[in-house]
Coordinates of C-alpha atoms and ligand atoms in Angstrom, one line a residue:
X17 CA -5.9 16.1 -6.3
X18 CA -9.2 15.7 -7.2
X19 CA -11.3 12.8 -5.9
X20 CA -14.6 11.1 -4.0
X21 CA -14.7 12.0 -0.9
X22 CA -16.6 10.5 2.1
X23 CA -18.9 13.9 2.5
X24 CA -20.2 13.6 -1.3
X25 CA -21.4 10.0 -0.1
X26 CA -23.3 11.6 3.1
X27 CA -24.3 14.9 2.5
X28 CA -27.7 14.6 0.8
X29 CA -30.1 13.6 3.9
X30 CA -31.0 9.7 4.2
X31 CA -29.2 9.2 1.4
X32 CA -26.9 6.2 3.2
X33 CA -29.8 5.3 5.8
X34 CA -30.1 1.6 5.8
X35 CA -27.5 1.4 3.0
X36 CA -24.7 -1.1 3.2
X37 CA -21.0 0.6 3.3
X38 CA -17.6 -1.5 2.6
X39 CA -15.0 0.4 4.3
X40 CA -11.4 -1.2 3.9
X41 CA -9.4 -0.4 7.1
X42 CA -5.9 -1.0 8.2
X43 CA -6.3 -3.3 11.2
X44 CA -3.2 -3.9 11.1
X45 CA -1.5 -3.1 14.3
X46 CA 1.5 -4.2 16.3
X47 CA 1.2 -6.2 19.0
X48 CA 2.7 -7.2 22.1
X49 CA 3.7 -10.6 22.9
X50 CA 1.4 -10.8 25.2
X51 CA -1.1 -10.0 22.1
X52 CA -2.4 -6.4 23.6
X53 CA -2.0 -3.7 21.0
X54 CA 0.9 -2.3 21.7
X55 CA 0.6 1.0 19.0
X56 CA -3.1 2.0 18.7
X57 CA -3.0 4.3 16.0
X58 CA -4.0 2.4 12.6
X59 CA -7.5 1.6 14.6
X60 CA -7.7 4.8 16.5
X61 CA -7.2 6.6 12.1
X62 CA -10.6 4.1 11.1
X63 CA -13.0 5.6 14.2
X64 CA -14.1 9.2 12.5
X65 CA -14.8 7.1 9.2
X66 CA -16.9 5.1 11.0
X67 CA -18.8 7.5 13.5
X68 CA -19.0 9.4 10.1
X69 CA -20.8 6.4 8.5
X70 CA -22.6 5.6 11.6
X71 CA -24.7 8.9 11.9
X72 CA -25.6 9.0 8.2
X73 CA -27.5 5.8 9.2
X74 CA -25.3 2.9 7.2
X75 CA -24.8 -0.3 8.0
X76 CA -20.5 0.1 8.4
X77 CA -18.8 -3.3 7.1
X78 CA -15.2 -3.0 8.2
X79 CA -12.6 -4.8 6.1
X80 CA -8.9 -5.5 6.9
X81 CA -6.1 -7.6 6.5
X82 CA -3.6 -8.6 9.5
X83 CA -0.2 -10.0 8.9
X84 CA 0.6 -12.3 6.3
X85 CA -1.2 -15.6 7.3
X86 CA -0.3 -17.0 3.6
X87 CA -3.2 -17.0 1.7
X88 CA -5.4 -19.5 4.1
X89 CA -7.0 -19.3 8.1
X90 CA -4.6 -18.8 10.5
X91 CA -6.1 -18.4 14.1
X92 CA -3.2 -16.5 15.6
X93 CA -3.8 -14.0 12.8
X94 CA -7.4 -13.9 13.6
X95 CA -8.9 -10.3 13.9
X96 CA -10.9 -10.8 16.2
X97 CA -9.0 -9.9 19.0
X98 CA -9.1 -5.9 17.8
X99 CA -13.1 -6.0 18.5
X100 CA -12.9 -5.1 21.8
X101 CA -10.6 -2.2 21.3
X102 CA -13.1 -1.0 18.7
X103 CA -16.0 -1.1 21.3
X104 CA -14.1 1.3 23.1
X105 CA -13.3 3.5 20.7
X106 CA -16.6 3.7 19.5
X107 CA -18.1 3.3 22.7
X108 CA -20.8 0.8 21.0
X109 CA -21.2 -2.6 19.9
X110 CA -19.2 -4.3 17.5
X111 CA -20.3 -7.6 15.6
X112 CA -17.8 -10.2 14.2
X113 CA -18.1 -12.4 11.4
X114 CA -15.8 -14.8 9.2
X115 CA -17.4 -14.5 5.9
X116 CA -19.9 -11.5 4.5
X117 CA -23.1 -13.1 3.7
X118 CA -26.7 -12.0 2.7
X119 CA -28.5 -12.7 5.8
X120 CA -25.6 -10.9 8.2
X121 CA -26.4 -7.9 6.2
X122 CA -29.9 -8.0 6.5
X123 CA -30.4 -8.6 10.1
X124 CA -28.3 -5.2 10.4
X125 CA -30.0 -2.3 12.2
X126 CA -28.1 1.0 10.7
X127 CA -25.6 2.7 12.2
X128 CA -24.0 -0.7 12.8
X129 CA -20.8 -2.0 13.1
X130 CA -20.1 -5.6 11.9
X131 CA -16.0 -6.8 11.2
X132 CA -14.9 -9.1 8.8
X133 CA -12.5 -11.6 9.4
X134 CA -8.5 -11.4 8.0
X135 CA -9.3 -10.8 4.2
X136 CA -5.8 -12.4 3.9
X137 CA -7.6 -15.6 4.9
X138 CA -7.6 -16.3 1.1
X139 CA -5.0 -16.3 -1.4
X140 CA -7.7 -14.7 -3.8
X141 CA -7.4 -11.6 -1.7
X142 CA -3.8 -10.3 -2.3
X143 CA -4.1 -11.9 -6.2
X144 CA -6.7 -9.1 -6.7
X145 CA -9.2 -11.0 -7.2
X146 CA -12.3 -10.0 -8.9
X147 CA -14.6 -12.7 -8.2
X148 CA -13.7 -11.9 -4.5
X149 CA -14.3 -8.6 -5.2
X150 CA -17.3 -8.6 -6.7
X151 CA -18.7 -11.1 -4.0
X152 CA -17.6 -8.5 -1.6
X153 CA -19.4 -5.8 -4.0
X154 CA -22.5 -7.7 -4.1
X155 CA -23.0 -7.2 -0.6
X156 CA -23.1 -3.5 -0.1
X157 CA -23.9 -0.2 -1.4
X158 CA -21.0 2.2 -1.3
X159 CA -17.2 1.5 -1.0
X160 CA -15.3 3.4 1.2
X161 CA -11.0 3.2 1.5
X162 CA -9.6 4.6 4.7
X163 CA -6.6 2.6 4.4
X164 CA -3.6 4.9 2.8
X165 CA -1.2 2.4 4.4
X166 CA -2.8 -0.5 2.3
X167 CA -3.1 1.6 -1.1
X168 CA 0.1 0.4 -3.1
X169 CA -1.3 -2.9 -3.4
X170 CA -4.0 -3.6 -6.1
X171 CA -5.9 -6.2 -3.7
X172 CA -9.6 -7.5 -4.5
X173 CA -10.5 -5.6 -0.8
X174 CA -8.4 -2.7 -1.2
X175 CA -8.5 -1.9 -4.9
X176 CA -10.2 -3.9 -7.1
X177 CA -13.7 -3.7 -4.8
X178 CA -13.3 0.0 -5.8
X179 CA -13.5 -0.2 -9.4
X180 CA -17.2 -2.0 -9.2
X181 CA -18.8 -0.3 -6.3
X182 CA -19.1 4.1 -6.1
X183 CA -16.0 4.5 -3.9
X184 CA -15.2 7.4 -1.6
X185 CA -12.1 8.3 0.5
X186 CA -12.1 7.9 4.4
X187 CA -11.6 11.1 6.3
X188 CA -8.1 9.5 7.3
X189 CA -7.5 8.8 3.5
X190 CA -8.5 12.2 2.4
X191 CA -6.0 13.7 4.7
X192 CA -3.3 11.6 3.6
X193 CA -4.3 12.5 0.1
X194 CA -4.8 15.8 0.7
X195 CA -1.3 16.4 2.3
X196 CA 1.2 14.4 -0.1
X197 CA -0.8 16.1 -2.8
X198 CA -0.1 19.5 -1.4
X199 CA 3.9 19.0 -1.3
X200 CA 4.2 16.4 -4.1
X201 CA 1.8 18.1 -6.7
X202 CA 1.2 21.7 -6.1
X203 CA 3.4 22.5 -3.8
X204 CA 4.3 26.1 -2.5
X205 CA 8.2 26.4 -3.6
X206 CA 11.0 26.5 -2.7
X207 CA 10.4 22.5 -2.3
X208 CA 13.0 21.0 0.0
X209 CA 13.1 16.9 0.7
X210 CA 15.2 14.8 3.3
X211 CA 16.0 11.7 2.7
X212 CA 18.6 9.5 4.5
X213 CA 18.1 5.9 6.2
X214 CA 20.5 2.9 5.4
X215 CA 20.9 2.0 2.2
X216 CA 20.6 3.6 -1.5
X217 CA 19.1 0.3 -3.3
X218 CA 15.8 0.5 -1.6
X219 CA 15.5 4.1 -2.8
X220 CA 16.4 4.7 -6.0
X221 CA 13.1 5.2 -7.5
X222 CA 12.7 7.5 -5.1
X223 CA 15.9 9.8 -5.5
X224 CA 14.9 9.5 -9.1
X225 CA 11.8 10.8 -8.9
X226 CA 12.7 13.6 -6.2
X227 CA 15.4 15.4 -8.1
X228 CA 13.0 15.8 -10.9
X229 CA 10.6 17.6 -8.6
X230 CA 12.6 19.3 -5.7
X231 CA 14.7 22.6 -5.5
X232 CA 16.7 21.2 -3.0
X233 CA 17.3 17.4 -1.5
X234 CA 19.5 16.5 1.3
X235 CA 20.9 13.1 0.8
X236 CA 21.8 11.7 4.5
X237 CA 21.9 8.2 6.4
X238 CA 23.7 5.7 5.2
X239 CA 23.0 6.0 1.8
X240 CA 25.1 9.5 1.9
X241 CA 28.1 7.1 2.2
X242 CA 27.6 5.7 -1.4
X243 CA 27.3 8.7 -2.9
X244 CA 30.4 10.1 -1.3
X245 CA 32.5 7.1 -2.2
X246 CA 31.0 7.8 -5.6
X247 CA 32.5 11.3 -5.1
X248 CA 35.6 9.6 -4.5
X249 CA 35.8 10.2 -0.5
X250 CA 37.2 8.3 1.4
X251 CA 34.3 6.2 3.2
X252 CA 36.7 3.8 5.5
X253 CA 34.9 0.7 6.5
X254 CA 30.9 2.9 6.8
X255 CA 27.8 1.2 5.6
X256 CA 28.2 1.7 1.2
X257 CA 26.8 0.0 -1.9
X258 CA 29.9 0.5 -3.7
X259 CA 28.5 -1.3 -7.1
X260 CA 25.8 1.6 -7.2
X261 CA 28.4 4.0 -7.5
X262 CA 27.2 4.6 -11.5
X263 CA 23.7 4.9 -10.1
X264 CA 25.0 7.4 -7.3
X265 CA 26.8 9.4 -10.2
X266 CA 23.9 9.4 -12.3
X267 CA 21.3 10.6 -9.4
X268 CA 23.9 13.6 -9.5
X269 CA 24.2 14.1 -12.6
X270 CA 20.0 14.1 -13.5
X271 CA 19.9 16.8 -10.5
X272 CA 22.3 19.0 -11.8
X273 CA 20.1 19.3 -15.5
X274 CA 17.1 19.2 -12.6
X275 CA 18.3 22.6 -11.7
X276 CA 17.8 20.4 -7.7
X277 CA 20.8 21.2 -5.1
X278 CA 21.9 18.8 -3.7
X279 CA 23.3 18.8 -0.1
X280 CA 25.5 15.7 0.9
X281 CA 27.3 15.4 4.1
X282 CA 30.3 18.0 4.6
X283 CA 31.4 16.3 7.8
X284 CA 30.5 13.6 9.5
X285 CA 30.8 11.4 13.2
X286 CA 32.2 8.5 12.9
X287 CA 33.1 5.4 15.2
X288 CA 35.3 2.3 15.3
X289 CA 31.9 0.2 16.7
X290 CA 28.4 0.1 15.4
X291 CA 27.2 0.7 18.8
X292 CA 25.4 3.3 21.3
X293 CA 28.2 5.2 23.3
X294 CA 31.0 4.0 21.4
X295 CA 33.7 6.4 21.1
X296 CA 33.5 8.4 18.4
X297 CA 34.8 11.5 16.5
X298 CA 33.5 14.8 14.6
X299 CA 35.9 15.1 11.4
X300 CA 35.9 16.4 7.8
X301 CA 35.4 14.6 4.6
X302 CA 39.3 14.0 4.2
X303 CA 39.9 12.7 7.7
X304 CA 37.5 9.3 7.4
X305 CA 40.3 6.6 8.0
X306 CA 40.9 2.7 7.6
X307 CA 38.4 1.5 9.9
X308 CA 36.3 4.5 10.7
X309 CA 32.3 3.9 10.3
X310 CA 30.3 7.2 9.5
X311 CA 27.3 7.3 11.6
X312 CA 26.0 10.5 11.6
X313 CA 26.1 14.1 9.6
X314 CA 28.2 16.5 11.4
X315 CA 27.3 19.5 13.2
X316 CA 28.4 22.2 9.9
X317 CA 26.1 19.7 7.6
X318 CA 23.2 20.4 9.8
X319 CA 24.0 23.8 9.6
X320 CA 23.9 23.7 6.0
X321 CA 20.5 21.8 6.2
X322 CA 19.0 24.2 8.5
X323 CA 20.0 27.1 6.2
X324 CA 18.3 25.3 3.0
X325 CA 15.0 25.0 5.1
X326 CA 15.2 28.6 5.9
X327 CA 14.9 29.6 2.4
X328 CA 12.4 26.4 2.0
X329 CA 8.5 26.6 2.0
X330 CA 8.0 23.0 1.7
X331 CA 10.0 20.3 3.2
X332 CA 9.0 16.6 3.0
X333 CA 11.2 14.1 4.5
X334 CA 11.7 10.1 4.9
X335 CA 14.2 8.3 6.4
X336 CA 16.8 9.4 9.5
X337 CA 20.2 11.2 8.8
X338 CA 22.0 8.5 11.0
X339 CA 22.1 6.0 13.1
X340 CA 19.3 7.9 15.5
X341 CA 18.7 4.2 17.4
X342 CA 21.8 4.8 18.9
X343 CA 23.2 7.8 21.1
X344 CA 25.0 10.1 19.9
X345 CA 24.6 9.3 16.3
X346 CA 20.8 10.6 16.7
X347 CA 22.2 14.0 16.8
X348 CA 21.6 15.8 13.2
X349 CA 18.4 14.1 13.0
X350 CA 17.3 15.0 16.1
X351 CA 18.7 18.7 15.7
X352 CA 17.3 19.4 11.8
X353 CA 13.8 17.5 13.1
X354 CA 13.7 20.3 15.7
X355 CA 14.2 22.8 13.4
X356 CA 11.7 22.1 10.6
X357 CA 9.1 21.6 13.9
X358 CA 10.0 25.4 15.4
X359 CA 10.0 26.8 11.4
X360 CA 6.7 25.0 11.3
X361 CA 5.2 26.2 14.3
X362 CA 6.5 29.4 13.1
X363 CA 4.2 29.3 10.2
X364 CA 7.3 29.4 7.5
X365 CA 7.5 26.0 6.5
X366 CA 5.1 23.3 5.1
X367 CA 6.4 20.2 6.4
X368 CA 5.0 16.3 5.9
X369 CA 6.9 13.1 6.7
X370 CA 6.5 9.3 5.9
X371 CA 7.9 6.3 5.3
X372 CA 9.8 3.2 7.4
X373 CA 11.5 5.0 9.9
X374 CA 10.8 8.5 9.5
X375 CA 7.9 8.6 12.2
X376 CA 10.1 7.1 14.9
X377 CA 12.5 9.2 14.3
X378 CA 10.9 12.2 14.5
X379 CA 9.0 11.3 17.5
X380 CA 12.5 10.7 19.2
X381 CA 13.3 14.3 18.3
X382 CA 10.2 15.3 20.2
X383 CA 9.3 16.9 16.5
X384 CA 6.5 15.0 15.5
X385 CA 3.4 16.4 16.1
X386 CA 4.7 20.2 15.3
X387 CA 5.3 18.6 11.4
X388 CA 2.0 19.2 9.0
X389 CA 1.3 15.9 8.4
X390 CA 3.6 12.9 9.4
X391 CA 1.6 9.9 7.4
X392 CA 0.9 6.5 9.2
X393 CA 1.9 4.8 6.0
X394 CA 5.2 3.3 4.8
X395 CA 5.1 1.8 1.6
X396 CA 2.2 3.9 0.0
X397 CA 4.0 7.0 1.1
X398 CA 7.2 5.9 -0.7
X399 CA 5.5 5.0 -3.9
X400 CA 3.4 7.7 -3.7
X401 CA 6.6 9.5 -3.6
X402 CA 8.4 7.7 -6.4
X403 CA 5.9 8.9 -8.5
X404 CA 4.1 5.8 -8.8
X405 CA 0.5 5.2 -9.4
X406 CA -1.6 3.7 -6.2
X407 CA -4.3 1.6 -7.3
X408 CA -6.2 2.1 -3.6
X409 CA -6.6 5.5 -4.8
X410 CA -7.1 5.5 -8.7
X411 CA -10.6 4.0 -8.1
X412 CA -11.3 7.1 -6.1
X413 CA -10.3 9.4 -8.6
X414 CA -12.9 11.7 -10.3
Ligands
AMP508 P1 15.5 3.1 6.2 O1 14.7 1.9 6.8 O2 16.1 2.8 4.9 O3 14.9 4.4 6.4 O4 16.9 3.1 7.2 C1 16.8 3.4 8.5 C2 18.0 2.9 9.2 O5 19.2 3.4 8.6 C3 18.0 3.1 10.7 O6 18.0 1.9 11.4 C4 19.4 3.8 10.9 O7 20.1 3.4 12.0 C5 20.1 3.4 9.6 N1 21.2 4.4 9.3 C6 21.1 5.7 9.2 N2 22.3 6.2 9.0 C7 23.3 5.2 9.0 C8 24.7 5.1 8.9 N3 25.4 6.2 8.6 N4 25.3 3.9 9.0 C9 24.5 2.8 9.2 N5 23.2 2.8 9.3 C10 22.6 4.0 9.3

């Protein structure tokens, strides 16, 4: 994919010194109830933008939103409380400020840091504003958008700011980017995807769009279930949206003109109780009974799943193949995770991951940081891989 990049911004000498940069972060980070960050890694993804910005001489205006305080001021959604994380991750002073203003910019020194309060502290903000926007615009230089996680939503501090300043991808953007581009759009093929979690609804588009691209998707989680009900299996009393049973059919039916395998679950565990430890059985297709609850792929599925990757070059994944909260139904995640991490390592296979779930789960399979890429967003990643367009990153195209 071709677009801005940070480095086209900073590589002609002075050409940011003393110029004001608009960078849109993702600030928005879990927290303890204590309030301590208790998952650093949305601020830790902002820092090499920043340093980047810092040593070309600009004056860095961070931008982010924090929960949902409802369109006006909220103190316990203030974001001030991520400053002094910042200072020590930049090891250098950070300024904090509720509102952008002329004279805040001026008494800048560059190479400065200087955050802006909860854009979410107006409505205007998530109404894509573009009075807001171009307030924010008036105030800078350059645009910069380092937050993937934030790019689904056309917002006056995400998107719309874009489209009147020159705006360039973050380095943490421009991985993103570069990744999903590389399996989604010119990928090396065989192109393999694995998709599970709970339920179908949420991911139609998805499916939709995946069977049109891929050679081969596995179908697991419990949105297998509706698809094998579909099949006409019996499902006993597992997780299944039985009134998308057209939908499930018609998924099917797209892939099979798609030329896309499809691999569903050819056996399954299953329990009488929604629960870790609960006793539980291994059993084909034709042996779900009554009461029965499938909450995991069996042990020949993943065997069929480990064979597709073999002959895979890409593999892109979201969502887990069961239960994986709860031992033992973590098994076939854990187990195909493994695998596309040692074919990875291996060099054979081109692997990214995203979306809800997905990074959890492959962190509890230990597979994590052997994948390519796992992304740090959720929703962007799933529209991005529904085939929709992001506006966070249209303004940055060329
Ligand atoms: P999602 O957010 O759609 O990716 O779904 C993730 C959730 O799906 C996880 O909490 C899993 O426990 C759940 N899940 C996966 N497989 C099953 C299953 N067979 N039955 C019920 N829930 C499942």
């Amino acid at each position: 994919m071709d677009f801005r990049r940070l480095e086209e911004a900073t590589k002609k000498k002075n050409a940011l010194k003393g110029k004001t940069a608009l960078v849109r972060v993702d600030f928005n980070v879990p927290r303890n109830k204590d309030g301590s960050i208790s998952d650093d890694t949305r601020l830790m993804a902002a820092i090499p933008t920043i340093k980047a910005l810092q040593k070309a001489g600009a004056k860095v205006v961070l931008l982010s939103h924090y929960g949902r305080p409802k369109g006006k001021p909220d103190p316990k959604m203030s974001l001030d409380f991520i400053v002094p994380a910042l200072v020590e991750a930049l090891d250098d002073e950070v300024s904090f400020s509720e509102k952008l203003s002329e004279p805040l910019i001026s008494t800048m020194e560059p190479g400065e840091v200087l955050l802006i309060e909860n854009t979410r502290f107006t409505e205007l903000e998530t109404q894509g504003d573009r009075g807001m926007a171009e307030y924010l615009a008036k105030h800078a230089d350059i645009f910069v958008m380092d937050a993937f996680s934030a790019a689904h939503r056309n917002h006056a501090s995400s998107a719309v700011v874009g489209e009147i300043l020159p705006a360039y991808a973050g380095l943490t953007m421009e991985r993103e980017l570069d990744h999903i581009s590389q399996v989604l759009d010119n990928p090396k093929s065989p192109v393999m995807g694995v998709v599970g979690g709970a339920k179908v609804s949420s991911k139609i588009d998805l499916l939709k769009n995946l069977v049109a691209k891929l050679d081969i998707l596995v179908i697991g989680g419990g949105m297998a279930n509706t698809f094998l009900f579909a099949q006409g299996h019996n499902i006993g009393s597992s997780l299944c949206e039985k009134d998308l049973k057209d939908t499930a059919l018609e998924i099917l039916k797209n892939a099979k003109k798609e030329k896309c395998k499809i691999i569903l679950p050819v056996d399954v565990v299953t329990a009488k109780e929604f629960a870790a430890n609960a006793k539980h059985k291994q059993c084909g297709l034709d042996d779900v009974k009554g009461k029965d609850m499938i909450l995991d792929c069996g042990t020949e599925t993943v065997d069929v799943i480990m064979d597709a990757m073999d002959s895979a070059k890409t593999l892109i994944w979201n969502g887990p193949l069961g239960a994986f909260e709860m031992s033992p139904f973590d098994t076939s995640t854990v187990e195909a995770a493994k695998y596309a991490a040692k074919l990875t390592k291996a060099g054979k296979l081109i692997s990214v991951a995203g979306g809800g779930d997905t990074v959890a789960a492959l962190k509890h399979a230990g597979a994590a940081d052997a994948f390519t890429f796992v992304s740090t967003a959720g929703g962007a990643f799933l529209e991005w891989m529904e085939g929709k367009t992001l506006p966070g990153v249209e303004i940055l195209r060329k």
